[in-house]
mmCIF file of C-alpha atoms and ligand atoms in Angstrom:
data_model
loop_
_atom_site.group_PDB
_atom_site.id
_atom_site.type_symbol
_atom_site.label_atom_id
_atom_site.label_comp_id
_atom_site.label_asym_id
_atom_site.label_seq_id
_atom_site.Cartn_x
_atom_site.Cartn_y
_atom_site.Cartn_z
ATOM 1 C CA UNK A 127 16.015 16.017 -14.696
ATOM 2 C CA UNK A 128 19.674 14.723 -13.595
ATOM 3 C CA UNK A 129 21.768 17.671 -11.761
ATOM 4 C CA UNK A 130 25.131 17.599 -9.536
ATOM 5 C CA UNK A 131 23.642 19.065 -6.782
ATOM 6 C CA UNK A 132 26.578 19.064 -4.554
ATOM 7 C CA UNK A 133 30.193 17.345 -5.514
ATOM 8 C CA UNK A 134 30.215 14.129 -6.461
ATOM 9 C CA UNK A 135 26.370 13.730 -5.528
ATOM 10 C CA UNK A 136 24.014 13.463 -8.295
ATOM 11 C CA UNK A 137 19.905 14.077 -8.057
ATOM 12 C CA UNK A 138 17.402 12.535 -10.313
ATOM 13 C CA UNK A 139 14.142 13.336 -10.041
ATOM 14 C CA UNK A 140 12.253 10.506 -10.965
ATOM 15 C CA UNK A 141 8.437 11.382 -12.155
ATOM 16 C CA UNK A 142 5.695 9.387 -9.652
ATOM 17 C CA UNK A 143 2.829 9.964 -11.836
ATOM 18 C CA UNK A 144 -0.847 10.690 -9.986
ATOM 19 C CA UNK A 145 1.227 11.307 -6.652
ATOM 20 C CA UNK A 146 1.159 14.954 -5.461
ATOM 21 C CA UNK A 147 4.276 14.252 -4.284
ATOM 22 C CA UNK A 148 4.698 14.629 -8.008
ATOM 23 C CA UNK A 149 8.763 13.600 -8.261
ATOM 24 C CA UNK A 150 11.295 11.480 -5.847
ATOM 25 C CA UNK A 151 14.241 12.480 -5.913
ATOM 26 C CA UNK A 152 16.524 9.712 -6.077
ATOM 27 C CA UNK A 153 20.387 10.832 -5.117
ATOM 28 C CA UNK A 154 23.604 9.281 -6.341
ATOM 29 C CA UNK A 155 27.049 8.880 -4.809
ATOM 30 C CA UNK A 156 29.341 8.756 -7.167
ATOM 31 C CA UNK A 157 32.989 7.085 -5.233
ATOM 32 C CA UNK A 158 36.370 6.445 -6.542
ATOM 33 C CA UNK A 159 35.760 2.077 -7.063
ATOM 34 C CA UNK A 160 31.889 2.235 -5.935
ATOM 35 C CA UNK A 161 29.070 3.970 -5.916
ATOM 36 C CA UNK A 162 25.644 4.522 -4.044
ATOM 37 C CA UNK A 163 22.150 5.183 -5.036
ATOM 38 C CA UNK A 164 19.483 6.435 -2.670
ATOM 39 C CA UNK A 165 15.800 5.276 -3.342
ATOM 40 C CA UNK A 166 14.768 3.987 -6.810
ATOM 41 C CA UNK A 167 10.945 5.146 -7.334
ATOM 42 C CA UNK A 168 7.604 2.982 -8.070
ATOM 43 C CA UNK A 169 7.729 0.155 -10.198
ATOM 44 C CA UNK A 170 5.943 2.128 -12.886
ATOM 45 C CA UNK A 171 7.637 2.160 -16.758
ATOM 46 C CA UNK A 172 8.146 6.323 -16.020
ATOM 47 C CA UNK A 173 10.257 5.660 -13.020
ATOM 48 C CA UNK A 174 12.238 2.846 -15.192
ATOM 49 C CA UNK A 175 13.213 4.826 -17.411
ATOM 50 C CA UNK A 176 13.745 8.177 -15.581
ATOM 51 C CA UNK A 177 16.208 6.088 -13.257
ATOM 52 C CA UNK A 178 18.166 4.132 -16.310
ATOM 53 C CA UNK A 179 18.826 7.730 -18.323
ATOM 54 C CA UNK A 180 19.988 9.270 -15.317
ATOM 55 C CA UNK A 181 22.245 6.592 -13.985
ATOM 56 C CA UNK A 182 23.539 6.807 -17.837
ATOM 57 C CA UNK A 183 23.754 10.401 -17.674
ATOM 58 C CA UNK A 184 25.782 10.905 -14.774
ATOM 59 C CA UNK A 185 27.994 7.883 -16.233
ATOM 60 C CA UNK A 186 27.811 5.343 -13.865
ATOM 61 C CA UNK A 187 27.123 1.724 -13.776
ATOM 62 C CA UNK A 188 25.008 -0.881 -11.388
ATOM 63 C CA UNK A 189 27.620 -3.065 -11.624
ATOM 64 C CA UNK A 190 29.390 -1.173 -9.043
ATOM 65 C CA UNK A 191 26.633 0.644 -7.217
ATOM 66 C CA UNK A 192 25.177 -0.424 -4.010
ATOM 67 C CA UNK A 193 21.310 0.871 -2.906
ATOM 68 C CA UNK A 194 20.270 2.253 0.095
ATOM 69 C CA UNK A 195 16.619 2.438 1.040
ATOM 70 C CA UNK A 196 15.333 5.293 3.351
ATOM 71 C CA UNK A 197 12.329 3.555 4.237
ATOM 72 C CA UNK A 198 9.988 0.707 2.574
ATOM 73 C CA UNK A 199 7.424 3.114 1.177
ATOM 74 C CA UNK A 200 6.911 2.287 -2.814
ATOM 75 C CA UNK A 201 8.213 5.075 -4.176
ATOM 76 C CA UNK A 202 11.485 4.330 -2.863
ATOM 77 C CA UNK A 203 11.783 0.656 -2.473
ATOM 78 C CA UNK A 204 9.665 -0.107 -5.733
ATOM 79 C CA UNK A 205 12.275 -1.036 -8.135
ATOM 80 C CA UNK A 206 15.292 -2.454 -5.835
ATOM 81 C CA UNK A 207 15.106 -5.820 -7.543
ATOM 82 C CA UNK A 208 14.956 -4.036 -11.097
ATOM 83 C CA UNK A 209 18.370 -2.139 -10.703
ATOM 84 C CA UNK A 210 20.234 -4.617 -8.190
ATOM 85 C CA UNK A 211 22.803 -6.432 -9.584
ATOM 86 C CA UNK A 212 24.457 -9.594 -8.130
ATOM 87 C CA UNK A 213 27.015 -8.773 -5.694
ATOM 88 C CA UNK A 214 26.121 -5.467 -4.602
ATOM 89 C CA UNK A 215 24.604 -4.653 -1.653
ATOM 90 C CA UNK A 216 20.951 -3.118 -0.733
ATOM 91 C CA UNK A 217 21.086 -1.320 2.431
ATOM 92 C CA UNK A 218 18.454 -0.795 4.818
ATOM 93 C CA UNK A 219 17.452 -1.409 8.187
ATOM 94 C CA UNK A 220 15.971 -4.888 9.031
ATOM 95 C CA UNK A 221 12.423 -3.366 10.405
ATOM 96 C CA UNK A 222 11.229 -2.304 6.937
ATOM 97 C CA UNK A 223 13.192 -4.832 4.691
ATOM 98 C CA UNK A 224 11.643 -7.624 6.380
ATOM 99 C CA UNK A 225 8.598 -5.834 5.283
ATOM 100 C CA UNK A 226 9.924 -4.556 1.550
ATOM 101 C CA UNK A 227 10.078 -8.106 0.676
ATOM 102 C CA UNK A 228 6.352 -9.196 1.435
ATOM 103 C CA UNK A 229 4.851 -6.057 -0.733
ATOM 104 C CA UNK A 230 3.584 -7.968 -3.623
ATOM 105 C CA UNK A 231 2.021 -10.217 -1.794
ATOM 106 C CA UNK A 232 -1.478 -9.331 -0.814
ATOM 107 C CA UNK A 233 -2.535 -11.420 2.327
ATOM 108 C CA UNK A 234 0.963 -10.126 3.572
ATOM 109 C CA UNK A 235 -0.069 -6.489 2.557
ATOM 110 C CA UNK A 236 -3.342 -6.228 4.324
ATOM 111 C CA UNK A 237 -1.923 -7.933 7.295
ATOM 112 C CA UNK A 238 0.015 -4.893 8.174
ATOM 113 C CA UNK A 239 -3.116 -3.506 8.588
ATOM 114 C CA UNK A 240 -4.451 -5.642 11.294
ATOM 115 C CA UNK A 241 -6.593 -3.531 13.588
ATOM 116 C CA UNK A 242 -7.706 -1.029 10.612
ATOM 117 C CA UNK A 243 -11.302 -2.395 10.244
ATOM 118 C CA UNK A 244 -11.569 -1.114 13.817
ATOM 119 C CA UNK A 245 -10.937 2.892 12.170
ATOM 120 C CA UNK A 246 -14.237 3.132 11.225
ATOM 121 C CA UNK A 247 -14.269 3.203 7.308
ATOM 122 C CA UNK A 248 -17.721 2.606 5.980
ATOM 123 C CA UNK A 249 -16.636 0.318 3.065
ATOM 124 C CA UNK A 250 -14.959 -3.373 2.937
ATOM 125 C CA UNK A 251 -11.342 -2.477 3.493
ATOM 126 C CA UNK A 252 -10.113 -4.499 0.826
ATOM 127 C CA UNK A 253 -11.065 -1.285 -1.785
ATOM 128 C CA UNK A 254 -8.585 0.740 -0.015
ATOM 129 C CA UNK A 255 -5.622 -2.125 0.006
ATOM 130 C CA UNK A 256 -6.639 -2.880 -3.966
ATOM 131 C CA UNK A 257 -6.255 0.891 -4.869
ATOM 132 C CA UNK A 258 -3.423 1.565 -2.452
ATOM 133 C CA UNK A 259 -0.034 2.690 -4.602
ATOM 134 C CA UNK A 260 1.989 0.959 -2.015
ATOM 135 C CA UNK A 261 1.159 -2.566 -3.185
ATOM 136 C CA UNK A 262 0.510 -1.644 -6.866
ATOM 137 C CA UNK A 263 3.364 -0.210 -7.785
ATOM 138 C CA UNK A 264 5.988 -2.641 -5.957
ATOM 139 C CA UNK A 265 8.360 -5.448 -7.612
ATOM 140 C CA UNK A 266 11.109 -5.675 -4.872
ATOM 141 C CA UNK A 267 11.028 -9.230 -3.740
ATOM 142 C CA UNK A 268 13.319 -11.820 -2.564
ATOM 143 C CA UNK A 269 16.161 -9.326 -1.714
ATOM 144 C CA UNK A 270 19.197 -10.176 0.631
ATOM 145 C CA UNK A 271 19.503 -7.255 2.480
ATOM 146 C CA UNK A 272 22.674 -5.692 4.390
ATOM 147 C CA UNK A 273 20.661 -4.544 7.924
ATOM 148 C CA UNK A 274 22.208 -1.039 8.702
ATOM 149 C CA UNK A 275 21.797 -0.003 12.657
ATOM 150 C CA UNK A 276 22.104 3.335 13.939
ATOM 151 C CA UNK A 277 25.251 5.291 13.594
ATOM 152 C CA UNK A 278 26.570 2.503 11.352
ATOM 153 C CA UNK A 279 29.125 4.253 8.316
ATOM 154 C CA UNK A 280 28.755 3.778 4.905
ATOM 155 C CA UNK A 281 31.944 4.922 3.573
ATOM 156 C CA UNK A 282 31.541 6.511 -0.358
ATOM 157 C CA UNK A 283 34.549 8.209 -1.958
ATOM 158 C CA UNK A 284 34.927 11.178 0.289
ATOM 159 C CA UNK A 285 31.724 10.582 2.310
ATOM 160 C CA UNK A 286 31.158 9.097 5.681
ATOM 161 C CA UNK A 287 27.496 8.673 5.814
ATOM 162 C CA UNK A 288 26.143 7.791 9.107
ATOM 163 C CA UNK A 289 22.804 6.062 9.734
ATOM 164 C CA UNK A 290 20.634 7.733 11.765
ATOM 165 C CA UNK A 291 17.557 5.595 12.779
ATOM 166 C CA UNK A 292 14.032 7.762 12.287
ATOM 167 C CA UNK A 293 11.047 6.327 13.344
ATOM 168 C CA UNK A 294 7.785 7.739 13.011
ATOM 169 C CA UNK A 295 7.100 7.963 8.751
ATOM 170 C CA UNK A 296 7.638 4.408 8.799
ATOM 171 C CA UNK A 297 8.637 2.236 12.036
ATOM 172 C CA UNK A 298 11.856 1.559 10.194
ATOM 173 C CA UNK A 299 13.032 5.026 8.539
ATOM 174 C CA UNK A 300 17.047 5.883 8.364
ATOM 175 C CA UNK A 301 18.331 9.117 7.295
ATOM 176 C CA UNK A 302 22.317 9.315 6.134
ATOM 177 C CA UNK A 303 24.233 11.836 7.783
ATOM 178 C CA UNK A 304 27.775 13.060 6.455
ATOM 179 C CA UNK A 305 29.189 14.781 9.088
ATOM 180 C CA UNK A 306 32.172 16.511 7.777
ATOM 181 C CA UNK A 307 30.480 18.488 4.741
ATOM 182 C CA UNK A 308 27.020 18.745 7.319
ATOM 183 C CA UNK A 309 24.691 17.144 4.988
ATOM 184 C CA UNK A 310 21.237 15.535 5.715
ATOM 185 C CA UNK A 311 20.126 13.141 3.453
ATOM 186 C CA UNK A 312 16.293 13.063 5.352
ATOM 187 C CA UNK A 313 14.295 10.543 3.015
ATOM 188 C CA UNK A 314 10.871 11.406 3.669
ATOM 189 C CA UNK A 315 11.220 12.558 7.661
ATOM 190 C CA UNK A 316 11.787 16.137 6.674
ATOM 191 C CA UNK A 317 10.452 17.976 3.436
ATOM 192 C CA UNK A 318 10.225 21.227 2.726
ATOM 193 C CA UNK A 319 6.518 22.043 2.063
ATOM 194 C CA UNK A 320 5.058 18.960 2.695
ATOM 195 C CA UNK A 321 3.965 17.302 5.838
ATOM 196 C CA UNK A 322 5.109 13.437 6.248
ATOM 197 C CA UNK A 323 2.296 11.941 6.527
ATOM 198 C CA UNK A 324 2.523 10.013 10.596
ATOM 199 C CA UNK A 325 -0.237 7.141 10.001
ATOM 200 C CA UNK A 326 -1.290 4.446 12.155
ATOM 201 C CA UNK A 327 -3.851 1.732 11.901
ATOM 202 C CA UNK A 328 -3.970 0.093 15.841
ATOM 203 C CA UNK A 329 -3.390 1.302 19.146
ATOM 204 C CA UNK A 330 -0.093 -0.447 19.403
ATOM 205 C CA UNK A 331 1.984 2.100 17.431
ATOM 206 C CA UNK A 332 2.587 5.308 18.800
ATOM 207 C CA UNK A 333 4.077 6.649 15.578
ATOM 208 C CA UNK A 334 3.643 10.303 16.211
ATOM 209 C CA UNK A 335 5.709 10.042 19.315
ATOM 210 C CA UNK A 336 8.183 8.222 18.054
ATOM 211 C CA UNK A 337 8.116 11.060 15.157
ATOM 212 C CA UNK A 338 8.555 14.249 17.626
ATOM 213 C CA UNK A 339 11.235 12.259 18.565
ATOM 214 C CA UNK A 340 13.254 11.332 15.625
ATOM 215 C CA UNK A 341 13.135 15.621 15.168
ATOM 216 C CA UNK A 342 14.184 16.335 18.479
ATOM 217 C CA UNK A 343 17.282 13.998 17.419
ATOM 218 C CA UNK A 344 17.869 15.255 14.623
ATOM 219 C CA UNK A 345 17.789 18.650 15.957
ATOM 220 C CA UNK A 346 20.812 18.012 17.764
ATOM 221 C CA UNK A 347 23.254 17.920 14.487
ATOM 222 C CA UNK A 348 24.941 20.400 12.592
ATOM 223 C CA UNK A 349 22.924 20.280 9.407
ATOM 224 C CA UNK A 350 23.704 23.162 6.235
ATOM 225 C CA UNK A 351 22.292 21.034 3.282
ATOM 226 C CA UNK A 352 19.127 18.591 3.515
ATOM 227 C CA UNK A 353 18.681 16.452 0.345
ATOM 228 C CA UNK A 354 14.654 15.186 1.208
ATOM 229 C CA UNK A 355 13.504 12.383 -0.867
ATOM 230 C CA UNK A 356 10.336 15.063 -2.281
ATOM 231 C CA UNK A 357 10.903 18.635 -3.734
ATOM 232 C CA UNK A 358 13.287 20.986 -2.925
ATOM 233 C CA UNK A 359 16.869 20.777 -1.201
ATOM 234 C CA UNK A 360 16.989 23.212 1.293
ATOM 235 C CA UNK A 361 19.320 24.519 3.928
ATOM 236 C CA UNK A 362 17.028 25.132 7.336
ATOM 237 C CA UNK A 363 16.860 22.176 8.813
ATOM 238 C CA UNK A 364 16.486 23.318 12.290
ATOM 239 C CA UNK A 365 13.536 25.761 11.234
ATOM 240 C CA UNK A 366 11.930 23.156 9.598
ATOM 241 C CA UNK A 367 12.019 20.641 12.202
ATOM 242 C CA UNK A 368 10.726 23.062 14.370
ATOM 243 C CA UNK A 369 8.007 24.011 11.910
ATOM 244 C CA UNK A 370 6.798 20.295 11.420
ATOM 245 C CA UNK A 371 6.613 20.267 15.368
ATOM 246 C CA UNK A 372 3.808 23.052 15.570
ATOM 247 C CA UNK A 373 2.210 21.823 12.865
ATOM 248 C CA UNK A 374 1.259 18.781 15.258
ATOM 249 C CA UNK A 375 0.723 20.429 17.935
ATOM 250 C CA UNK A 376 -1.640 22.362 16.074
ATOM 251 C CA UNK A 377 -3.192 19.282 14.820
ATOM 252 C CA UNK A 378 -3.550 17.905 18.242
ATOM 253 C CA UNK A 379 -5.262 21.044 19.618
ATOM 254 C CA UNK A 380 -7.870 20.494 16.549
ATOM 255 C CA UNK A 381 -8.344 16.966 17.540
ATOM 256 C CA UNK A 382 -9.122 17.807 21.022
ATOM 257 C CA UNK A 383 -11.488 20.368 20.060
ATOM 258 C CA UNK A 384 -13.596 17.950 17.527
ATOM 259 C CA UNK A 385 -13.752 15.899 20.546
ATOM 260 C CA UNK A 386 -15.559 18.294 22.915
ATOM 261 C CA UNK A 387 -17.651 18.890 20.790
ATOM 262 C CA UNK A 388 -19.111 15.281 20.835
ATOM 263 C CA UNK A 389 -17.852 12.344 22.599
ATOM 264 C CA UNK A 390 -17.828 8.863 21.442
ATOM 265 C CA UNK A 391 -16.122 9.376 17.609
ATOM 266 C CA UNK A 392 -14.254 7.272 15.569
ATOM 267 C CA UNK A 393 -10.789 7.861 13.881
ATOM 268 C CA UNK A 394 -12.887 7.814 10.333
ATOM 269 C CA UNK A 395 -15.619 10.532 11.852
ATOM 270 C CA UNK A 396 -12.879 12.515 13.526
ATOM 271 C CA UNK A 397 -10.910 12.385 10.195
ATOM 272 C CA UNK A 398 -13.900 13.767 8.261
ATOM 273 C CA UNK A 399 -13.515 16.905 10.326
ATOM 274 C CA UNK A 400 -9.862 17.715 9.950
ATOM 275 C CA UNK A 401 -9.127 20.605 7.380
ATOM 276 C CA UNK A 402 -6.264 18.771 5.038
ATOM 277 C CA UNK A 403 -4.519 20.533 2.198
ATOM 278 C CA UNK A 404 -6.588 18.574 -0.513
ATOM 279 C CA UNK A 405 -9.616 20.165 -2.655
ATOM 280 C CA UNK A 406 -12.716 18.888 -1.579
ATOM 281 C CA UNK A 407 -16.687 19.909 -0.380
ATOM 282 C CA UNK A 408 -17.693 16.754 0.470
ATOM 283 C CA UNK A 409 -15.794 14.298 2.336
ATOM 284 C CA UNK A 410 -17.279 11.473 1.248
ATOM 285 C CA UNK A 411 -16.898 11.907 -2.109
ATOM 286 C CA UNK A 412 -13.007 11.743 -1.958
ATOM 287 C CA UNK A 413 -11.357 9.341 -3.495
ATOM 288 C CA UNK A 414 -10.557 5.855 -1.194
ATOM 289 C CA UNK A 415 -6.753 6.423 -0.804
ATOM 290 C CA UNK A 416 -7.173 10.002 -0.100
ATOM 291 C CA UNK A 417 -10.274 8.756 3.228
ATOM 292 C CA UNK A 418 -7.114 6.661 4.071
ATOM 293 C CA UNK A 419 -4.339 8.168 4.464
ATOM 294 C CA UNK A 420 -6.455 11.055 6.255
ATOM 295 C CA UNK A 421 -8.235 8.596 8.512
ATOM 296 C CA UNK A 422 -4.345 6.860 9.924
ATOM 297 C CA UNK A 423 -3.407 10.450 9.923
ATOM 298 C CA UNK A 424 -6.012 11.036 12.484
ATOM 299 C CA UNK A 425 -5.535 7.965 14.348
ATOM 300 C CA UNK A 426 -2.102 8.353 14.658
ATOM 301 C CA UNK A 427 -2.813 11.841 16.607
ATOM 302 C CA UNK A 428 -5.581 10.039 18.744
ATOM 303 C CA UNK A 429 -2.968 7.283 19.504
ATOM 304 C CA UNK A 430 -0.814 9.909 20.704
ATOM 305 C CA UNK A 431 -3.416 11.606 23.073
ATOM 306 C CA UNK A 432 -4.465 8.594 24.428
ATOM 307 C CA UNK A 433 -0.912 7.492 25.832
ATOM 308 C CA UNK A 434 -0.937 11.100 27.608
ATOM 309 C CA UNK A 435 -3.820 10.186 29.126
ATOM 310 C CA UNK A 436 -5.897 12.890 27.458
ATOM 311 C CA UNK A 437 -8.783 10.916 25.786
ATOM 312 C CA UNK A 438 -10.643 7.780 26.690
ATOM 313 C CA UNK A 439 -10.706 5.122 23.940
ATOM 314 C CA UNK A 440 -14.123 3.106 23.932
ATOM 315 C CA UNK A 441 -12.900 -0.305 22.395
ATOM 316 C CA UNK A 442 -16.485 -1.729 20.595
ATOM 317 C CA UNK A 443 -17.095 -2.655 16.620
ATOM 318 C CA UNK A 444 -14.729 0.458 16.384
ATOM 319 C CA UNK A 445 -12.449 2.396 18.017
ATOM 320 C CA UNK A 446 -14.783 5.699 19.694
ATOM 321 C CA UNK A 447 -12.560 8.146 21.781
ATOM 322 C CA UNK A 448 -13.688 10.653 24.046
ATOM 323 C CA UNK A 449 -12.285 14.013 25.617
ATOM 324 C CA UNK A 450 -12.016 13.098 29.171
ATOM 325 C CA UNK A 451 -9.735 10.275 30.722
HETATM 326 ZN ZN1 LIG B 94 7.341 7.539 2.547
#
């Protein structure tokens, strides 16, 4: 589906089959001599051709559109080198397009995930990274990128979009902010009905903090439209932010309780204890990427603890925390 959701901005959902993320929405900005796109999807033969009939439909060409990237997830930075043409520029900021680049490659892959045989997963690792959508479905390689800091302007027809750095989905996450017309364009740091997932695989990254704090920051602007990269637009931002924020708090009360219940656990044991929004009786029987993602979800909340000095971290085969300091 291709819509003007706004003037001159154009949505295409583009279909991210097995996900239940179920669509990204990819946004264009259509200018007077260029143009921009937002996000491109997986490199899947679905997303492909979703993209290409929307960019036709709205009646625009590559040849004078530029890309930003929100973040290096798959499902946005998937098919960069597909839809780039020579010349134009692909946006992003340098912590996760240094890291966009090396996605196809798999030593490269699983060494971002140094530290994450210390989680506790019962099986070899490497049947999570095989299975993981991340590195399947990625074919951006070799890209030149144009580094965007914070509050750097990216100037499209009658829009002055800001770049607002947002760690904590990804240690390199930017949002676009147009001022003027209040708009958030909030990649995958604020949706609607879903959570972002906040994963982490060592001690070393305190993504969850860095998270609360990207909200608090984005708290502080006059927002009337958010354009996430999942679902629906919506106009609460502030609610939102603030409904994300109990959410972990919430999650960090139930990690301190699984903890006093029995000391010594690892992220993986904790994990299996969590109640997540996914259909399932046993834990064990869910599927590898689902273990995952729930496992660095946990972590990253145990991470989070530990630097307030509210659990003790054991540091043997794997990680075991406990509920004193
Ligand atoms: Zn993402």
């Amino acid at each position: 589906m291709v819509e003007e959701v706004y003037k001159n901005i154009w949505k295409i959902e583009v279909p991210l089959p097995k996900s239940p993320l179920k669509f990204l929405n990819a946004y264009v900005i259509v200018g007077d001599k260029k143009n921009l796109l937002i996000d491109t999807g997986f490199n899947r033969q679905e997303c492909k051709d979703a993209l290409s009939q929307g960019l036709e439909k709205i009646g625009i060409s590559m040849d004078n559109t530029d890309i930003f990237v929100t973040h290096l997830h798959s499902d946005h930075s998937g098919l960069v080198s597909d839809f780039i043409k020579k010349g134009r520029r692909v946006y992003c900021s340098k912590k996760d397009a240094l890291d966009i680049n090396t996605l196809r490659d798999f030593n490269s892959w699983k060494n971002k995930f140094i530290g994450a045989e210390k989680l506790g997963f019962p099986e070899n690792l490497d049947e999570y990274f095989d299975r993981h959508p991340g590195f399947k479905f990625n074919n951006t390689h070799d890209i030149e990128f144009s580094y965007v800091e914070d509050a750097e302007i990216i100037q499209i027809g009658e829009y002055s979009l800001q770049c607002i750095f947002t760690p904590g989905h990804t240690k390199g996450i930017m949002c676009l902010y147009e001022k003027n017309h209040r708009l958030l364009f909030s990649g995958d740091h604020i949706l609607e009905r879903i959570t972002p997932n906040i994963s982490v695989w060592s001690m070393e990254n305190n993504a969850l903090n860095d998270y609360i704090n990207s909200l608090e920051k984005i708290k502080k602007l006059n927002v009337d439209k958010v354009f996430p990269s999942h679902r629906k637009l919506f106009d609460h931002c502030h609610r939102r932010i603030d409904e994300l924020l109990d959410h972990h708090r919430e999650r960090i009360v139930e990690v301190e309780e699984i903890l006093s219940k029995k000391s010594l656990q690892s992220p993986y044991e904790i994990a299996s204890q969590m109640k997540w929004d996914i259909k399932f009786t046993n834990w064990d029987d869910l599927p590898h990427v689902q273990r995952w993602f729930a496992t660095g979800e946990a972590m990253a909340h145990l991470v989070y603890l530990y630097n307030l000095r509210k659990i003790s971290l054991s540091d043997n085969k794997y990680y075991e925390f406990s509920n004193f300091y």
